[in-house]
C-alpha cells in the first residue's frame, strides 16, 4: 500500500522562475493539503484541496496556487520565486472531510532558490 | 505571539531515560492535539492524537493534554537511540481532516547510547 509520494525530491531554481511540485495521495485518500517547512521550523499550512476545489488557505500570497486532478493527485505551483521560498514542501493526504481522519505526510520536495 | 510555542532544544538524554516534551498554545479553539515525529530528510509521521483533556497511552508513549492550562506533553519511556528525531506538536480547531493543522517549531531529541 503506497503512502503519499512526492516528486521531485530535490529542485534548484533561481529567483523569478516558476516551479511545479507534484503529490500522489495515499491509496484511498481524496483530500490533499500542502505545507511549507522552513529550516528549523514546523510546517506551515498553505492550502487544502478536496473534490478538485481549494477548500482552505493559509497566509500565503497568490504566487502560490494549486490544482487537484480527478484521480486526487495534486500540484503546487509557485510563481516569481523568492529566496525566502527555499524550504521543504510537504504534501499530506487524508480521507474525506469527516472526523478523526489524520493527515499522512509524504517525504517532501526540497526546493532551493539561488 | 505564535499560536503554538515549543522549546526547540536540542535535548540530549541517555538511553533508557524518560523524556518529556512540551508545548503551550494560545488559541482556546484548538480541540484536536497531535504529536508527529520527523526523522532527518523525512516527512512528519503521526505518533499520537487526542481530542480531550487527560492522558492517552500507546506503548512507550503517553500524550497528556491540559486544556485549562493550554499545555500539552509527550512522554517517552525507556527511550531508545532510534527515538532520536525532531518531535512536532500540532493542533487544530476541528476533529475533521478538513481542518488545517498548526504546528510547533519542533524539539530536536538525541538519545545517547
mmCIF file of C-alpha atoms in Angstrom:
data_model
loop_
_atom_site.group_PDB
_atom_site.id
_atom_site.type_symbol
_atom_site.label_atom_id
_atom_site.label_comp_id
_atom_site.label_asym_id
_atom_site.label_seq_id
_atom_site.Cartn_x
_atom_site.Cartn_y
_atom_site.Cartn_z
ATOM 1 C CA UNK A 1 0.000 0.000 0.000
ATOM 2 C CA UNK A 2 1.835 3.084 -1.266
ATOM 3 C CA UNK A 3 1.922 6.044 1.040
ATOM 4 C CA UNK A 4 1.998 9.677 -0.033
ATOM 5 C CA UNK A 5 4.523 10.187 -2.827
ATOM 6 C CA UNK A 6 6.004 13.492 -3.914
ATOM 7 C CA UNK A 7 8.146 14.490 -6.875
ATOM 8 C CA UNK A 8 10.755 15.632 -7.438
ATOM 9 C CA UNK A 9 12.681 15.056 -4.193
ATOM 10 C CA UNK A 10 15.036 17.981 -4.795
ATOM 11 C CA UNK A 11 14.852 21.028 -7.018
ATOM 12 C CA UNK A 12 17.082 24.036 -7.596
ATOM 13 C CA UNK A 13 15.664 27.206 -9.150
ATOM 14 C CA UNK A 14 16.690 30.846 -9.492
ATOM 15 C CA UNK A 15 14.809 33.936 -8.372
ATOM 16 C CA UNK A 16 11.906 34.889 -10.605
ATOM 17 C CA UNK A 17 11.389 31.395 -12.012
ATOM 18 C CA UNK A 18 8.281 29.272 -11.643
ATOM 19 C CA UNK A 19 8.063 25.764 -10.169
ATOM 20 C CA UNK A 20 5.543 22.907 -10.080
ATOM 21 C CA UNK A 21 5.596 20.237 -7.368
ATOM 22 C CA UNK A 22 3.549 17.056 -7.529
ATOM 23 C CA UNK A 23 1.827 14.821 -4.990
ATOM 24 C CA UNK A 24 0.057 11.474 -5.178
ATOM 25 C CA UNK A 25 -2.061 10.794 -2.093
ATOM 26 C CA UNK A 26 -2.117 7.580 -0.108
ATOM 27 C CA UNK A 27 -4.337 4.949 -1.709
ATOM 28 C CA UNK A 28 -7.982 5.609 -0.830
ATOM 29 C CA UNK A 29 -7.419 9.221 0.247
ATOM 30 C CA UNK A 30 -9.181 12.078 -1.521
ATOM 31 C CA UNK A 31 -8.055 15.199 0.372
ATOM 32 C CA UNK A 32 -4.652 16.802 -0.155
ATOM 33 C CA UNK A 33 -3.043 19.532 1.942
ATOM 34 C CA UNK A 34 0.212 21.365 1.222
ATOM 35 C CA UNK A 35 2.636 22.704 3.825
ATOM 36 C CA UNK A 36 5.870 24.718 3.711
ATOM 37 C CA UNK A 37 8.591 23.829 6.235
ATOM 38 C CA UNK A 38 11.483 26.266 6.548
ATOM 39 C CA UNK A 39 14.734 25.014 8.082
ATOM 40 C CA UNK A 40 14.379 24.588 11.849
ATOM 41 C CA UNK A 41 10.664 25.382 11.808
ATOM 42 C CA UNK A 42 7.437 23.434 11.895
ATOM 43 C CA UNK A 43 5.321 23.020 8.738
ATOM 44 C CA UNK A 44 3.055 25.934 7.802
ATOM 45 C CA UNK A 45 -0.294 25.291 6.094
ATOM 46 C CA UNK A 46 -0.524 26.592 2.523
ATOM 47 C CA UNK A 47 -3.872 25.226 1.295
ATOM 48 C CA UNK A 48 -6.104 22.159 1.049
ATOM 49 C CA UNK A 49 -7.873 20.561 -1.916
ATOM 50 C CA UNK A 50 -10.964 18.365 -1.857
ATOM 51 C CA UNK A 51 -13.190 17.454 -4.816
ATOM 52 C CA UNK A 52 -10.837 19.426 -7.076
ATOM 53 C CA UNK A 53 -11.504 22.684 -5.233
ATOM 54 C CA UNK A 54 -9.392 24.752 -2.858
ATOM 55 C CA UNK A 55 -11.228 24.453 0.480
ATOM 56 C CA UNK A 56 -8.962 26.353 2.846
ATOM 57 C CA UNK A 57 -5.960 28.622 2.521
ATOM 58 C CA UNK A 58 -3.251 29.742 4.924
ATOM 59 C CA UNK A 59 -1.408 33.075 4.925
ATOM 60 C CA UNK A 60 0.418 32.651 1.639
ATOM 61 C CA UNK A 61 0.404 35.089 -1.316
ATOM 62 C CA UNK A 62 -1.336 34.435 -4.616
ATOM 63 C CA UNK A 63 2.026 33.395 -6.092
ATOM 64 C CA UNK A 64 1.204 30.034 -4.507
ATOM 65 C CA UNK A 65 -1.509 28.172 -6.386
ATOM 66 C CA UNK A 66 -2.603 24.600 -6.749
ATOM 67 C CA UNK A 67 -4.706 22.087 -8.516
ATOM 68 C CA UNK A 68 -6.283 18.724 -7.798
ATOM 69 C CA UNK A 69 -6.975 16.210 -10.536
ATOM 70 C CA UNK A 70 -9.861 13.708 -10.816
ATOM 71 C CA UNK A 71 -7.536 10.921 -9.581
ATOM 72 C CA UNK A 72 -6.985 13.019 -6.382
ATOM 73 C CA UNK A 73 -3.345 13.796 -7.169
ATOM 74 C CA UNK A 74 -2.324 17.411 -6.754
ATOM 75 C CA UNK A 75 0.145 20.053 -7.906
ATOM 76 C CA UNK A 76 1.564 23.056 -6.111
ATOM 77 C CA UNK A 77 2.705 25.943 -8.325
ATOM 78 C CA UNK A 78 4.843 28.833 -7.153
ATOM 79 C CA UNK A 79 5.457 31.833 -9.440
ATOM 80 C CA UNK A 80 8.072 34.586 -9.267
ATOM 81 C CA UNK A 81 10.250 32.630 -6.858
ATOM 82 C CA UNK A 82 11.936 34.499 -3.996
ATOM 83 C CA UNK A 83 14.953 33.471 -1.936
ATOM 84 C CA UNK A 84 12.577 33.084 1.019
ATOM 85 C CA UNK A 85 10.674 30.349 -0.826
ATOM 86 C CA UNK A 86 13.565 27.956 -0.154
ATOM 87 C CA UNK A 87 12.054 25.251 2.048
ATOM 88 C CA UNK A 88 10.799 21.683 2.270
ATOM 89 C CA UNK A 89 7.336 21.443 0.703
ATOM 90 C CA UNK A 90 5.204 18.724 2.228
ATOM 91 C CA UNK A 91 2.047 17.137 0.937
ATOM 92 C CA UNK A 92 -0.379 15.424 3.317
ATOM 93 C CA UNK A 93 -3.389 13.311 2.392
ATOM 94 C CA UNK A 94 -6.469 12.226 4.311
ATOM 95 C CA UNK A 95 -9.848 10.665 3.726
ATOM 96 C CA UNK A 96 -12.854 12.903 3.245
ATOM 97 C CA UNK A 97 -13.768 15.790 5.484
ATOM 98 C CA UNK A 98 -15.012 13.776 8.419
ATOM 99 C CA UNK A 99 -13.884 13.272 11.975
ATOM 100 C CA UNK A 100 -10.787 11.512 13.197
ATOM 101 C CA UNK A 101 -9.136 11.150 9.820
ATOM 102 C CA UNK A 102 -5.475 12.014 10.431
ATOM 103 C CA UNK A 103 -3.302 13.520 7.745
ATOM 104 C CA UNK A 104 -0.440 11.382 6.428
ATOM 105 C CA UNK A 105 2.634 13.162 5.093
ATOM 106 C CA UNK A 106 4.990 12.447 2.229
ATOM 107 C CA UNK A 107 8.751 12.999 2.499
ATOM 108 C CA UNK A 108 8.550 16.329 0.714
ATOM 109 C CA UNK A 109 10.276 18.216 -2.077
ATOM 110 C CA UNK A 110 13.301 20.252 -1.026
ATOM 111 C CA UNK A 111 13.302 23.484 -3.039
ATOM 112 C CA UNK A 112 16.415 25.664 -3.141
ATOM 113 C CA UNK A 113 16.316 29.141 -4.667
ATOM 114 C CA UNK A 114 19.616 30.647 -5.831
ATOM 115 C CA UNK B 1 2.970 35.745 19.732
ATOM 116 C CA UNK B 2 2.876 32.377 17.975
ATOM 117 C CA UNK B 3 -0.267 30.284 18.357
ATOM 118 C CA UNK B 4 1.834 27.274 19.386
ATOM 119 C CA UNK B 5 5.100 27.525 21.348
ATOM 120 C CA UNK B 6 7.555 24.652 21.569
ATOM 121 C CA UNK B 7 11.057 24.555 23.071
ATOM 122 C CA UNK B 8 13.390 23.890 20.126
ATOM 123 C CA UNK B 9 16.007 22.082 22.212
ATOM 124 C CA UNK B 10 18.214 20.350 21.352
ATOM 125 C CA UNK B 11 17.523 17.860 24.112
ATOM 126 C CA UNK B 12 20.056 15.086 24.799
ATOM 127 C CA UNK B 13 19.356 12.245 27.258
ATOM 128 C CA UNK B 14 20.915 8.826 27.953
ATOM 129 C CA UNK B 15 19.308 5.642 26.663
ATOM 130 C CA UNK B 16 16.580 4.354 28.969
ATOM 131 C CA UNK B 17 15.691 7.781 30.369
ATOM 132 C CA UNK B 18 12.170 9.207 30.452
ATOM 133 C CA UNK B 19 11.769 12.094 28.018
ATOM 134 C CA UNK B 20 9.276 14.919 28.470
ATOM 135 C CA UNK B 21 8.384 17.168 25.524
ATOM 136 C CA UNK B 22 6.019 20.099 25.931
ATOM 137 C CA UNK B 23 4.019 22.722 24.048
ATOM 138 C CA UNK B 24 1.844 25.627 25.049
ATOM 139 C CA UNK B 25 -0.841 27.252 22.919
ATOM 140 C CA UNK B 26 -2.863 30.425 22.989
ATOM 141 C CA UNK B 27 -5.933 29.631 20.856
ATOM 142 C CA UNK B 28 -8.694 28.156 23.017
ATOM 143 C CA UNK B 29 -10.459 26.966 19.832
ATOM 144 C CA UNK B 30 -7.936 24.141 19.443
ATOM 145 C CA UNK B 31 -9.668 20.840 20.168
ATOM 146 C CA UNK B 32 -7.523 18.199 18.449
ATOM 147 C CA UNK B 33 -3.964 17.573 19.538
ATOM 148 C CA UNK B 34 -1.252 15.589 17.789
ATOM 149 C CA UNK B 35 2.392 14.631 18.086
ATOM 150 C CA UNK B 36 4.460 13.950 14.987
ATOM 151 C CA UNK B 37 7.983 12.511 14.755
ATOM 152 C CA UNK B 38 10.233 13.658 11.930
ATOM 153 C CA UNK B 39 13.498 11.950 11.061
ATOM 154 C CA UNK B 40 16.121 13.795 9.050
ATOM 155 C CA UNK B 41 15.166 14.124 5.360
ATOM 156 C CA UNK B 42 11.762 12.551 6.001
ATOM 157 C CA UNK B 43 8.197 13.804 6.331
ATOM 158 C CA UNK B 44 6.404 14.008 9.697
ATOM 159 C CA UNK B 45 4.996 10.712 10.972
ATOM 160 C CA UNK B 46 1.901 10.791 13.183
ATOM 161 C CA UNK B 47 2.644 9.300 16.611
ATOM 162 C CA UNK B 48 -0.428 10.096 18.659
ATOM 163 C CA UNK B 49 -3.573 12.179 18.545
ATOM 164 C CA UNK B 50 -6.229 13.024 21.088
ATOM 165 C CA UNK B 51 -9.163 15.391 21.374
ATOM 166 C CA UNK B 52 -9.786 15.501 25.080
ATOM 167 C CA UNK B 53 -8.019 16.534 28.251
ATOM 168 C CA UNK B 54 -6.248 13.754 30.111
ATOM 169 C CA UNK B 55 -3.768 11.046 29.197
ATOM 170 C CA UNK B 56 -3.554 8.699 26.227
ATOM 171 C CA UNK B 57 -1.036 5.869 26.224
ATOM 172 C CA UNK B 58 0.395 3.885 23.308
ATOM 173 C CA UNK B 59 3.275 1.582 24.145
ATOM 174 C CA UNK B 60 6.204 3.663 25.408
ATOM 175 C CA UNK B 61 4.451 6.933 24.501
ATOM 176 C CA UNK B 62 1.981 8.911 26.626
ATOM 177 C CA UNK B 63 0.274 12.087 25.432
ATOM 178 C CA UNK B 64 -1.139 14.457 28.016
ATOM 179 C CA UNK B 65 -3.482 17.393 27.399
ATOM 180 C CA UNK B 66 -4.459 20.099 29.892
ATOM 181 C CA UNK B 67 -6.914 22.405 28.150
ATOM 182 C CA UNK B 68 -7.387 24.618 31.204
ATOM 183 C CA UNK B 69 -3.665 25.482 31.131
ATOM 184 C CA UNK B 70 -3.371 25.274 27.323
ATOM 185 C CA UNK B 71 -0.486 22.840 27.761
ATOM 186 C CA UNK B 72 0.270 19.508 26.113
ATOM 187 C CA UNK B 73 3.043 16.991 26.747
ATOM 188 C CA UNK B 74 4.515 13.849 25.246
ATOM 189 C CA UNK B 75 6.346 11.388 27.499
ATOM 190 C CA UNK B 76 8.650 8.704 26.113
ATOM 191 C CA UNK B 77 9.555 5.874 28.496
ATOM 192 C CA UNK B 78 12.631 3.654 28.149
ATOM 193 C CA UNK B 79 13.996 5.912 25.415
ATOM 194 C CA UNK B 80 15.979 4.259 22.596
ATOM 195 C CA UNK B 81 18.588 5.658 20.176
ATOM 196 C CA UNK B 82 16.009 5.089 17.419
ATOM 197 C CA UNK B 83 13.816 7.718 19.129
ATOM 198 C CA UNK B 84 16.366 10.378 18.112
ATOM 199 C CA UNK B 85 14.405 12.731 15.854
ATOM 200 C CA UNK B 86 12.567 16.057 15.827
ATOM 201 C CA UNK B 87 9.208 15.954 17.617
ATOM 202 C CA UNK B 88 6.480 18.307 16.460
ATOM 203 C CA UNK B 89 3.387 19.113 18.444
ATOM 204 C CA UNK B 90 0.385 20.039 16.339
ATOM 205 C CA UNK B 91 -3.205 21.069 16.847
ATOM 206 C CA UNK B 92 -6.366 22.024 15.017
ATOM 207 C CA UNK B 93 -9.682 23.625 15.782
ATOM 208 C CA UNK B 94 -11.698 20.756 14.366
ATOM 209 C CA UNK B 95 -11.530 16.982 14.613
ATOM 210 C CA UNK B 96 -12.192 16.828 10.902
ATOM 211 C CA UNK B 97 -9.413 16.169 8.436
ATOM 212 C CA UNK B 98 -10.668 19.309 6.702
ATOM 213 C CA UNK B 99 -9.122 21.387 9.457
ATOM 214 C CA UNK B 100 -5.712 22.953 8.885
ATOM 215 C CA UNK B 101 -3.056 21.842 11.337
ATOM 216 C CA UNK B 102 -0.953 24.359 13.272
ATOM 217 C CA UNK B 103 2.493 23.021 14.177
ATOM 218 C CA UNK B 104 5.014 23.956 16.827
ATOM 219 C CA UNK B 105 8.569 24.600 15.691
ATOM 220 C CA UNK B 106 9.753 21.156 16.825
ATOM 221 C CA UNK B 107 12.116 19.848 19.519
ATOM 222 C CA UNK B 108 15.281 18.051 18.429
ATOM 223 C CA UNK B 109 15.825 14.987 20.615
ATOM 224 C CA UNK B 110 19.000 12.923 20.811
ATOM 225 C CA UNK B 111 19.206 9.651 22.781
ATOM 226 C CA UNK B 112 22.785 8.766 23.759
ATOM 227 C CA UNK B 113 23.598 5.003 23.744
#
